[in-house]
CSV table of C-alpha atoms in Angstrom, one decimal:
chain,number,residue,atom,x,y,z
A,1,MET,CA,39.0,38.8,27.5
A,2,ALA,CA,39.4,40.4,30.9
A,3,ARG,CA,35.7,39.1,31.5
A,4,ALA,CA,36.6,35.7,30.8
A,5,ARG,CA,39.7,35.6,32.9
A,6,THR,CA,37.6,37.1,35.9
A,7,GLY,CA,35.2,34.3,35.5
A,8,VAL,CA,37.6,31.3,35.5
A,9,ARG,CA,39.3,32.9,38.6
A,10,ALA,CA,36.2,33.2,40.4
A,11,LEU,CA,35.3,29.6,39.7
A,12,GLY,CA,38.7,28.6,41.0
A,13,ALA,CA,37.8,30.7,44.2
A,14,VAL,CA,34.7,29.0,44.5
A,15,LEU,CA,35.9,25.5,44.1
A,16,ALA,CA,39.0,26.5,46.6
A,17,ALA,CA,36.2,28.0,49.1
A,18,VAL,CA,34.4,24.7,49.0
A,19,LEU,CA,37.7,22.7,49.7
A,20,GLY,CA,38.9,25.0,52.2
A,21,ALA,CA,35.2,24.6,53.9
A,22,SER,CA,35.6,20.8,53.7
A,23,LEU,CA,39.1,20.9,55.0
A,24,ALA,CA,38.2,23.3,57.9
A,25,GLY,CA,35.2,20.6,58.9
A,26,CYS,CA,37.7,17.9,59.2
A,27,SER,CA,40.0,19.9,61.8
A,28,SER,CA,38.0,19.3,64.8
A,29,THR,CA,38.5,16.1,66.9
A,30,GLY,CA,35.1,14.7,65.4
A,31,GLY,CA,35.9,15.5,61.9
A,32,LYS,CA,39.3,13.8,62.2
A,33,ARG,CA,37.4,10.8,63.8
A,34,ALA,CA,34.8,10.5,61.1
A,35,GLU,CA,37.5,10.9,58.6
A,36,GLU,CA,39.5,7.7,60.1
A,37,ALA,CA,36.5,6.0,60.4
A,38,ARG,CA,35.6,6.6,56.8
A,39,LYS,CA,39.0,5.5,55.5
A,40,ALA,CA,38.9,2.5,57.7
A,41,GLN,CA,35.3,1.5,55.9
A,42,ALA,CA,36.7,2.2,52.6
A,43,ALA,CA,39.9,0.0,53.2
A,44,ALA,CA,37.8,-2.9,54.4
A,45,GLY,CA,35.5,-2.2,51.4
A,46,ARG,CA,32.4,-1.4,53.7
A,47,SER,CA,30.2,1.4,53.2
A,48,ALA,CA,29.1,4.2,55.2
A,49,VAL,CA,25.4,4.0,54.8
A,50,THR,CA,22.7,1.5,55.3
A,51,THR,CA,20.7,2.1,52.3
A,52,PRO,CA,19.9,-0.6,49.6
A,53,ARG,CA,22.6,-2.2,47.4
A,54,TRP,CA,21.4,-0.4,44.2
A,55,THR,CA,23.3,-1.0,41.2
A,56,PHE,CA,24.8,2.0,39.1
A,57,ALA,CA,26.4,1.9,35.4
A,58,MET,CA,28.8,4.3,34.2
A,59,VAL,CA,29.3,4.1,30.3
A,60,THR,CA,31.8,6.6,28.9
A,61,HIS,CA,33.4,7.3,25.3
A,62,SER,CA,36.9,6.4,26.6
A,63,GLY,CA,39.3,4.5,24.4
A,64,ASP,CA,41.7,1.8,25.6
A,65,GLY,CA,44.4,2.8,27.9
A,66,ASP,CA,43.0,6.5,28.5
A,67,THR,CA,44.5,7.5,32.0
A,68,PHE,CA,42.0,10.5,32.5
A,69,TRP,CA,39.1,8.0,32.5
A,70,ASP,CA,40.8,5.6,34.8
A,71,ILE,CA,41.0,8.8,37.2
A,72,VAL,CA,37.3,9.3,36.8
A,73,GLN,CA,36.7,5.8,37.5
A,74,ASN,CA,38.7,5.7,40.7
A,75,GLY,CA,36.5,8.6,42.0
A,76,ALA,CA,33.5,6.6,41.0
A,77,GLU,CA,34.6,3.6,42.5
A,78,GLN,CA,35.3,5.0,45.7
A,79,ALA,CA,31.9,6.8,46.1
A,80,ALA,CA,30.3,3.5,45.4
A,81,VAL,CA,32.1,1.7,48.3
A,82,LYS,CA,30.7,4.5,50.6
A,83,ASP,CA,27.3,4.4,49.2
A,84,ASN,CA,26.8,0.8,49.1
A,85,ILE,CA,26.7,0.7,45.3
A,86,ASN,CA,27.3,-2.1,43.1
A,87,PHE,CA,29.1,-0.2,40.4
A,88,LEU,CA,29.5,-1.3,36.8
A,89,TYR,CA,31.8,0.4,34.3
A,90,SER,CA,32.0,-0.2,30.5
A,91,HIS,CA,33.4,2.2,27.5
A,92,SER,CA,33.9,2.6,23.9
A,93,ASP,CA,34.9,5.3,21.9
A,94,GLU,CA,32.7,4.7,19.1
A,95,GLY,CA,29.3,6.4,19.6
A,96,GLN,CA,27.1,3.5,18.4
A,97,GLN,CA,29.0,1.1,20.5
A,98,GLN,CA,28.5,3.2,23.6
A,99,ALA,CA,24.9,3.5,22.9
A,100,GLN,CA,24.8,-0.5,22.8
A,101,LEU,CA,26.7,-0.7,26.2
A,102,VAL,CA,24.0,1.9,27.6
A,103,GLN,CA,21.2,-0.3,26.2
A,104,ALA,CA,22.9,-3.4,28.0
A,105,ALA,CA,22.9,-1.4,31.3
A,106,ILE,CA,19.0,-0.8,30.6
A,107,ASP,CA,18.8,-4.4,30.0
A,108,LYS,CA,20.0,-5.2,33.3
A,109,LYS,CA,17.6,-2.9,35.1
A,110,VAL,CA,20.2,-0.7,36.6
A,111,ASP,CA,19.1,1.7,39.4
A,112,GLY,CA,21.0,4.4,37.8
A,113,LEU,CA,23.1,5.6,34.8
A,114,ILE,CA,26.0,7.9,34.3
A,115,VAL,CA,26.7,8.6,30.8
A,116,SER,CA,29.4,10.7,29.0
A,117,LEU,CA,27.9,12.8,25.7
A,118,ALA,CA,31.1,13.1,23.6
A,119,LYS,CA,28.9,12.0,20.3
A,120,PRO,CA,25.5,13.2,21.9
A,121,ASP,CA,23.5,12.5,18.5
A,122,ALA,CA,24.5,8.6,18.7
A,123,MET,CA,23.5,8.7,22.6
A,124,LYS,CA,20.1,10.6,22.4
A,125,ASP,CA,17.3,7.7,21.7
A,126,VAL,CA,18.9,5.2,24.2
A,127,ILE,CA,19.0,8.1,27.0
A,128,VAL,CA,15.3,8.4,26.4
A,129,LYS,CA,14.9,4.7,26.6
A,130,ALA,CA,16.3,4.9,30.0
A,131,GLU,CA,14.5,7.5,31.4
A,132,LYS,CA,11.3,6.0,29.9
A,133,ALA,CA,12.5,2.9,32.1
A,134,GLY,CA,12.5,5.0,35.3
A,135,ILE,CA,16.3,4.8,35.5
A,136,PRO,CA,17.8,8.2,36.2
A,137,VAL,CA,20.5,9.4,34.4
A,138,ILE,CA,23.5,11.9,35.2
A,139,THR,CA,25.8,12.8,32.3
A,140,VAL,CA,29.5,13.7,32.9
A,141,ASN,CA,32.5,15.3,31.1
A,142,SER,CA,30.9,16.0,27.6
A,143,GLY,CA,27.7,17.1,26.4
A,144,SER,CA,26.7,19.7,28.9
A,145,GLU,CA,24.7,21.6,26.3
A,146,GLN,CA,22.6,18.4,25.4
A,147,SER,CA,22.2,16.9,28.9
A,148,LYS,CA,19.3,19.1,29.8
A,149,ALA,CA,17.4,18.6,26.6
A,150,TYR,CA,18.1,14.8,26.7
A,151,GLY,CA,16.1,14.9,30.2
A,152,ALA,CA,19.3,14.0,32.4
A,153,LEU,CA,19.0,15.0,36.2
A,154,THR,CA,22.1,17.2,35.8
A,155,HIS,CA,25.8,17.4,34.1
A,156,ILE,CA,28.8,17.2,36.0
A,157,GLY,CA,32.2,18.5,34.4
A,158,GLN,CA,33.7,21.7,33.0
A,159,ASP,CA,32.0,24.2,30.4
A,160,GLU,CA,34.5,23.1,27.3
A,161,THR,CA,33.9,26.6,25.8
A,162,ILE,CA,34.9,28.5,29.1
A,163,ALA,CA,37.8,25.9,29.6
A,164,GLY,CA,39.2,26.9,25.8
A,165,GLU,CA,38.6,30.7,26.7
A,166,ALA,CA,41.0,30.3,29.7
A,167,VAL,CA,43.6,28.5,27.6
A,168,GLY,CA,43.4,31.5,25.0
A,169,ASP,CA,43.9,33.9,27.9
A,170,GLU,CA,46.8,32.1,29.3
A,171,LEU,CA,48.5,31.9,25.7
A,172,ASP,CA,48.1,35.7,25.5
A,173,ARG,CA,49.5,35.9,29.0
A,174,ARG,CA,52.3,33.9,28.0
A,175,GLY,CA,53.0,36.3,25.1
A,176,LYS,CA,52.4,33.6,22.4
A,177,LYS,CA,51.4,34.4,18.8
A,178,LYS,CA,50.8,31.3,16.8
A,179,ALA,CA,49.3,28.1,18.4
A,180,LEU,CA,48.3,24.6,17.3
A,181,CYS,CA,45.1,23.0,18.6
A,182,VAL,CA,45.7,19.1,18.2
A,183,LEU,CA,42.1,17.2,18.2
A,184,HIS,CA,42.6,13.3,18.6
A,185,GLU,CA,39.2,12.2,18.2
A,186,GLN,CA,37.0,13.1,15.2
A,187,GLY,CA,33.4,13.9,16.1
A,188,ASN,CA,34.0,14.8,19.8
A,189,VAL,CA,31.8,18.0,20.1
A,190,GLY,CA,33.7,18.8,23.4
A,191,HIS,CA,37.3,18.9,21.6
A,192,GLU,CA,35.7,21.0,19.1
A,193,GLN,CA,34.5,23.4,21.8
A,194,ARG,CA,37.7,23.5,23.3
A,195,CYS,CA,39.4,24.6,20.3
A,196,ALA,CA,36.8,27.2,19.3
A,197,GLY,CA,36.9,28.8,23.0
A,198,ALA,CA,40.8,29.1,22.8
A,199,LYS,CA,40.5,30.8,19.3
A,200,LYS,CA,37.9,33.3,20.8
A,201,THR,CA,40.0,34.8,23.2
A,202,PHE,CA,43.4,34.3,21.8
A,203,ALA,CA,44.9,37.3,20.1
A,204,GLY,CA,47.1,35.6,18.0
A,205,GLN,CA,46.5,32.7,15.4
A,206,LEU,CA,44.9,29.4,16.1
A,207,GLN,CA,45.0,26.4,13.8
A,208,ASN,CA,43.4,23.0,14.3
A,209,LEU,CA,45.3,19.9,13.8
A,210,TYR,CA,43.2,16.6,13.5
A,211,VAL,CA,45.0,13.4,14.3
A,212,ASP,CA,44.2,9.9,14.8
A,213,GLY,CA,44.3,9.5,18.7
A,214,THR,CA,44.3,5.8,18.6
A,215,ASN,CA,47.8,5.9,16.9
A,216,MET,CA,50.2,7.6,18.9
A,217,PRO,CA,53.0,7.4,16.5
A,218,ASP,CA,50.6,8.9,14.0
A,219,VAL,CA,49.9,11.8,16.4
A,220,GLN,CA,53.4,12.4,17.0
A,221,ALA,CA,54.6,12.2,13.1
A,222,SER,CA,51.5,14.9,12.7
A,223,ILE,CA,52.5,17.1,15.2
A,224,GLU,CA,56.1,17.0,14.1
A,225,ALA,CA,55.4,17.6,10.3
A,226,LYS,CA,53.5,20.9,11.4
A,227,LEU,CA,56.0,22.2,13.2
A,228,GLN,CA,58.6,21.7,10.6
A,229,ALA,CA,56.6,23.2,8.0
A,230,ASP,CA,55.7,26.1,10.1
A,231,PRO,CA,58.5,27.4,12.5
A,232,SER,CA,56.3,30.5,13.6
A,233,ILE,CA,54.4,28.1,15.8
A,234,ASP,CA,55.3,28.7,19.4
A,235,SER,CA,52.5,26.9,21.2
A,236,VAL,CA,51.2,23.4,21.0
A,237,VAL,CA,47.9,22.6,22.9
A,238,THR,CA,46.9,19.1,23.2
A,239,LEU,CA,43.3,18.0,24.4
A,240,GLY,CA,44.4,14.8,26.7
A,241,ALA,CA,47.3,14.2,29.2
A,242,PRO,CA,48.7,11.1,27.0
A,243,PHE,CA,49.1,13.3,23.7
A,244,ALA,CA,51.2,15.9,25.6
A,245,ASP,CA,54.2,13.6,25.7
A,246,ALA,CA,53.6,13.0,22.0
A,247,ALA,CA,53.9,16.6,21.3
A,248,VAL,CA,57.1,17.1,23.5
A,249,GLN,CA,58.7,14.3,21.5
A,250,ALA,CA,57.4,16.0,18.1
A,251,ARG,CA,58.9,19.3,19.6
A,252,LYS,CA,62.2,17.8,20.1
A,253,THR,CA,62.2,15.9,16.6
A,254,ALA,CA,61.6,18.9,14.6
A,255,GLU,CA,64.0,21.1,16.6
A,256,SER,CA,61.0,23.5,17.3
A,257,LYS,CA,61.0,26.0,20.3
A,258,ALA,CA,57.2,25.7,20.8
A,259,GLU,CA,55.8,25.3,24.2
A,260,VAL,CA,53.7,22.4,24.8
A,261,ASP,CA,50.4,23.0,26.9
A,262,THR,CA,47.8,20.3,27.6
A,263,PHE,CA,44.2,19.7,28.8
A,264,ASP,CA,44.1,17.3,31.8
A,265,LEU,CA,46.4,16.5,34.5
A,266,ASN,CA,47.9,13.1,35.7
A,267,ALA,CA,51.1,12.1,37.2
A,268,LYS,CA,53.4,12.4,34.1
A,269,VAL,CA,52.1,16.0,33.1
A,270,ALA,CA,52.6,17.1,37.0
A,271,THR,CA,56.2,15.7,36.6
A,272,ALA,CA,56.7,17.5,33.3
A,273,LEU,CA,55.3,20.7,34.5
A,274,THR,CA,57.5,20.6,37.4
A,275,ALA,CA,60.6,19.9,35.1
A,276,GLY,CA,59.6,22.7,32.7
A,277,THR,CA,58.9,20.5,29.7
A,278,LEU,CA,55.2,21.8,29.6
A,279,GLY,CA,54.0,25.3,30.0
A,280,PHE,CA,50.5,24.6,31.7
A,281,ALA,CA,47.7,22.2,32.1
A,282,VAL,CA,43.9,22.8,32.3
A,283,ASP,CA,42.7,20.6,34.9
A,284,GLN,CA,38.9,19.6,35.2
A,285,GLN,CA,39.4,17.3,38.1
A,286,PRO,CA,38.3,14.0,36.7
A,287,TYR,CA,38.3,12.2,40.0
A,288,LEU,CA,35.6,14.7,41.4
A,289,GLN,CA,33.5,13.8,38.2
A,290,GLY,CA,33.1,10.3,38.9
A,291,TYR,CA,33.0,10.7,42.3
A,292,GLU,CA,30.2,13.4,42.7
A,293,ALA,CA,28.0,11.6,40.0
A,294,VAL,CA,27.8,8.4,41.9
A,295,ASP,CA,27.3,10.3,45.1
A,296,LEU,CA,24.7,12.5,43.2
A,297,LEU,CA,22.9,9.3,42.1
A,298,TRP,CA,22.9,8.1,45.5
A,299,LEU,CA,21.3,11.2,47.0
A,300,HIS,CA,18.7,11.3,44.3
A,301,LYS,CA,17.8,7.7,44.9
A,302,TYR,CA,17.8,8.2,48.9
A,303,ASN,CA,16.5,11.8,49.3
A,304,ALA,CA,15.3,12.9,45.7
A,305,ASP,CA,18.0,15.4,45.8
A,306,VAL,CA,19.2,17.4,42.4
A,307,LEU,CA,21.9,19.3,42.2
A,308,GLY,CA,22.7,22.3,40.1
A,309,GLY,CA,19.4,23.9,39.8
A,310,GLY,CA,19.2,22.9,35.8
A,311,ARG,CA,22.6,23.9,35.1
A,312,PRO,CA,25.7,22.1,34.8
A,313,VAL,CA,28.0,21.4,38.0
A,314,LEU,CA,31.4,22.7,37.2
A,315,THR,CA,34.7,20.8,38.3
A,316,GLY,CA,36.9,23.1,36.1
A,317,PRO,CA,38.7,24.8,34.7
A,318,GLN,CA,41.8,25.4,36.6
A,319,ILE,CA,45.0,26.4,35.1
A,320,ILE,CA,47.9,24.4,36.6
A,321,THR,CA,51.5,25.9,36.2
A,322,LYS,CA,54.9,24.6,37.4
A,323,ASN,CA,54.0,26.4,40.7
A,324,ASP,CA,51.3,24.4,41.3
A,325,ALA,CA,52.4,21.0,40.2
A,326,ALA,CA,54.7,19.9,43.1
A,327,GLU,CA,51.9,20.3,45.6
A,328,LEU,CA,49.5,18.1,43.5
A,329,GLN,CA,51.9,15.5,42.6
A,330,LYS,CA,51.2,13.3,45.4
A,331,TYR,CA,47.8,13.3,44.4
A,332,THR,CA,48.3,12.4,40.7
A,333,GLU,CA,50.5,9.6,41.8
A,334,ARG,CA,47.7,8.1,44.0
A,335,GLY,CA,45.4,8.5,40.9
A,336,THR,CA,42.9,11.2,42.4
A,337,ARG,CA,43.8,13.8,40.5
């Protein structure tokens, strides 16, 4: 367990060092001028490059109204403005429909594809078709283990098993003994990996609870029933920010004292962390996933660059607590964290 904690903290240190270097680079007069020029271009919808106006499509497994993917899309769109990219976005939480959307992008002869692989078996054939058509593919968020095998240039996101292990470690640090891991999307391999990772490092007991994530009242009722049936549960872990609030409401109705923790960060989660309604959140920086995916496709088209050396480019996990939330609040409110 100590090794897992060290790995997560080391990753956080690397990310912090990269961010620090970026901020230091902007501290000089020239850096400030460059940043001001970039902001002016973005505000005016002008690119910062003179490369051809390529078309990139992003096709994700997002359901309707998922705020996490709004943040991913924000990052991708801002990078697209900078890189003179015509950006197309579509999504479906059904594997076969997501594959059909990828096929539609292939038929449009896009210049690059960004795809999430939450349901990799449904996506394999169409990813191979894209590559045979000469369309470079970058995978994001889900499917890091399948990405290389399917021929993608690289994968950008967090390692879901490592993220789950970080949760197990944090639960131990907080003295928790019995946790509930709430899976809101059947067949999502990343969700299974998160709960399995948490179970691996958590010294207490962890149970999986499957709910219908498309029906929030059902999510709340299912968690409430579980808490009422087992008062010894002292922690509920949701796998997405929108479901944390349902868990908080379920805890209240069930008159449970269980702590609610969640994967992912948004403005509502940051507020709840500050207020102490939530214990901690696991941030995988979705804005960075979208931004870097577009940027790396542009770099590949422009300069044949490939990042990661055959391994995933990690954007998390980072454990966010009440102490961190206030600082990040302004970023969540503008939709970039």
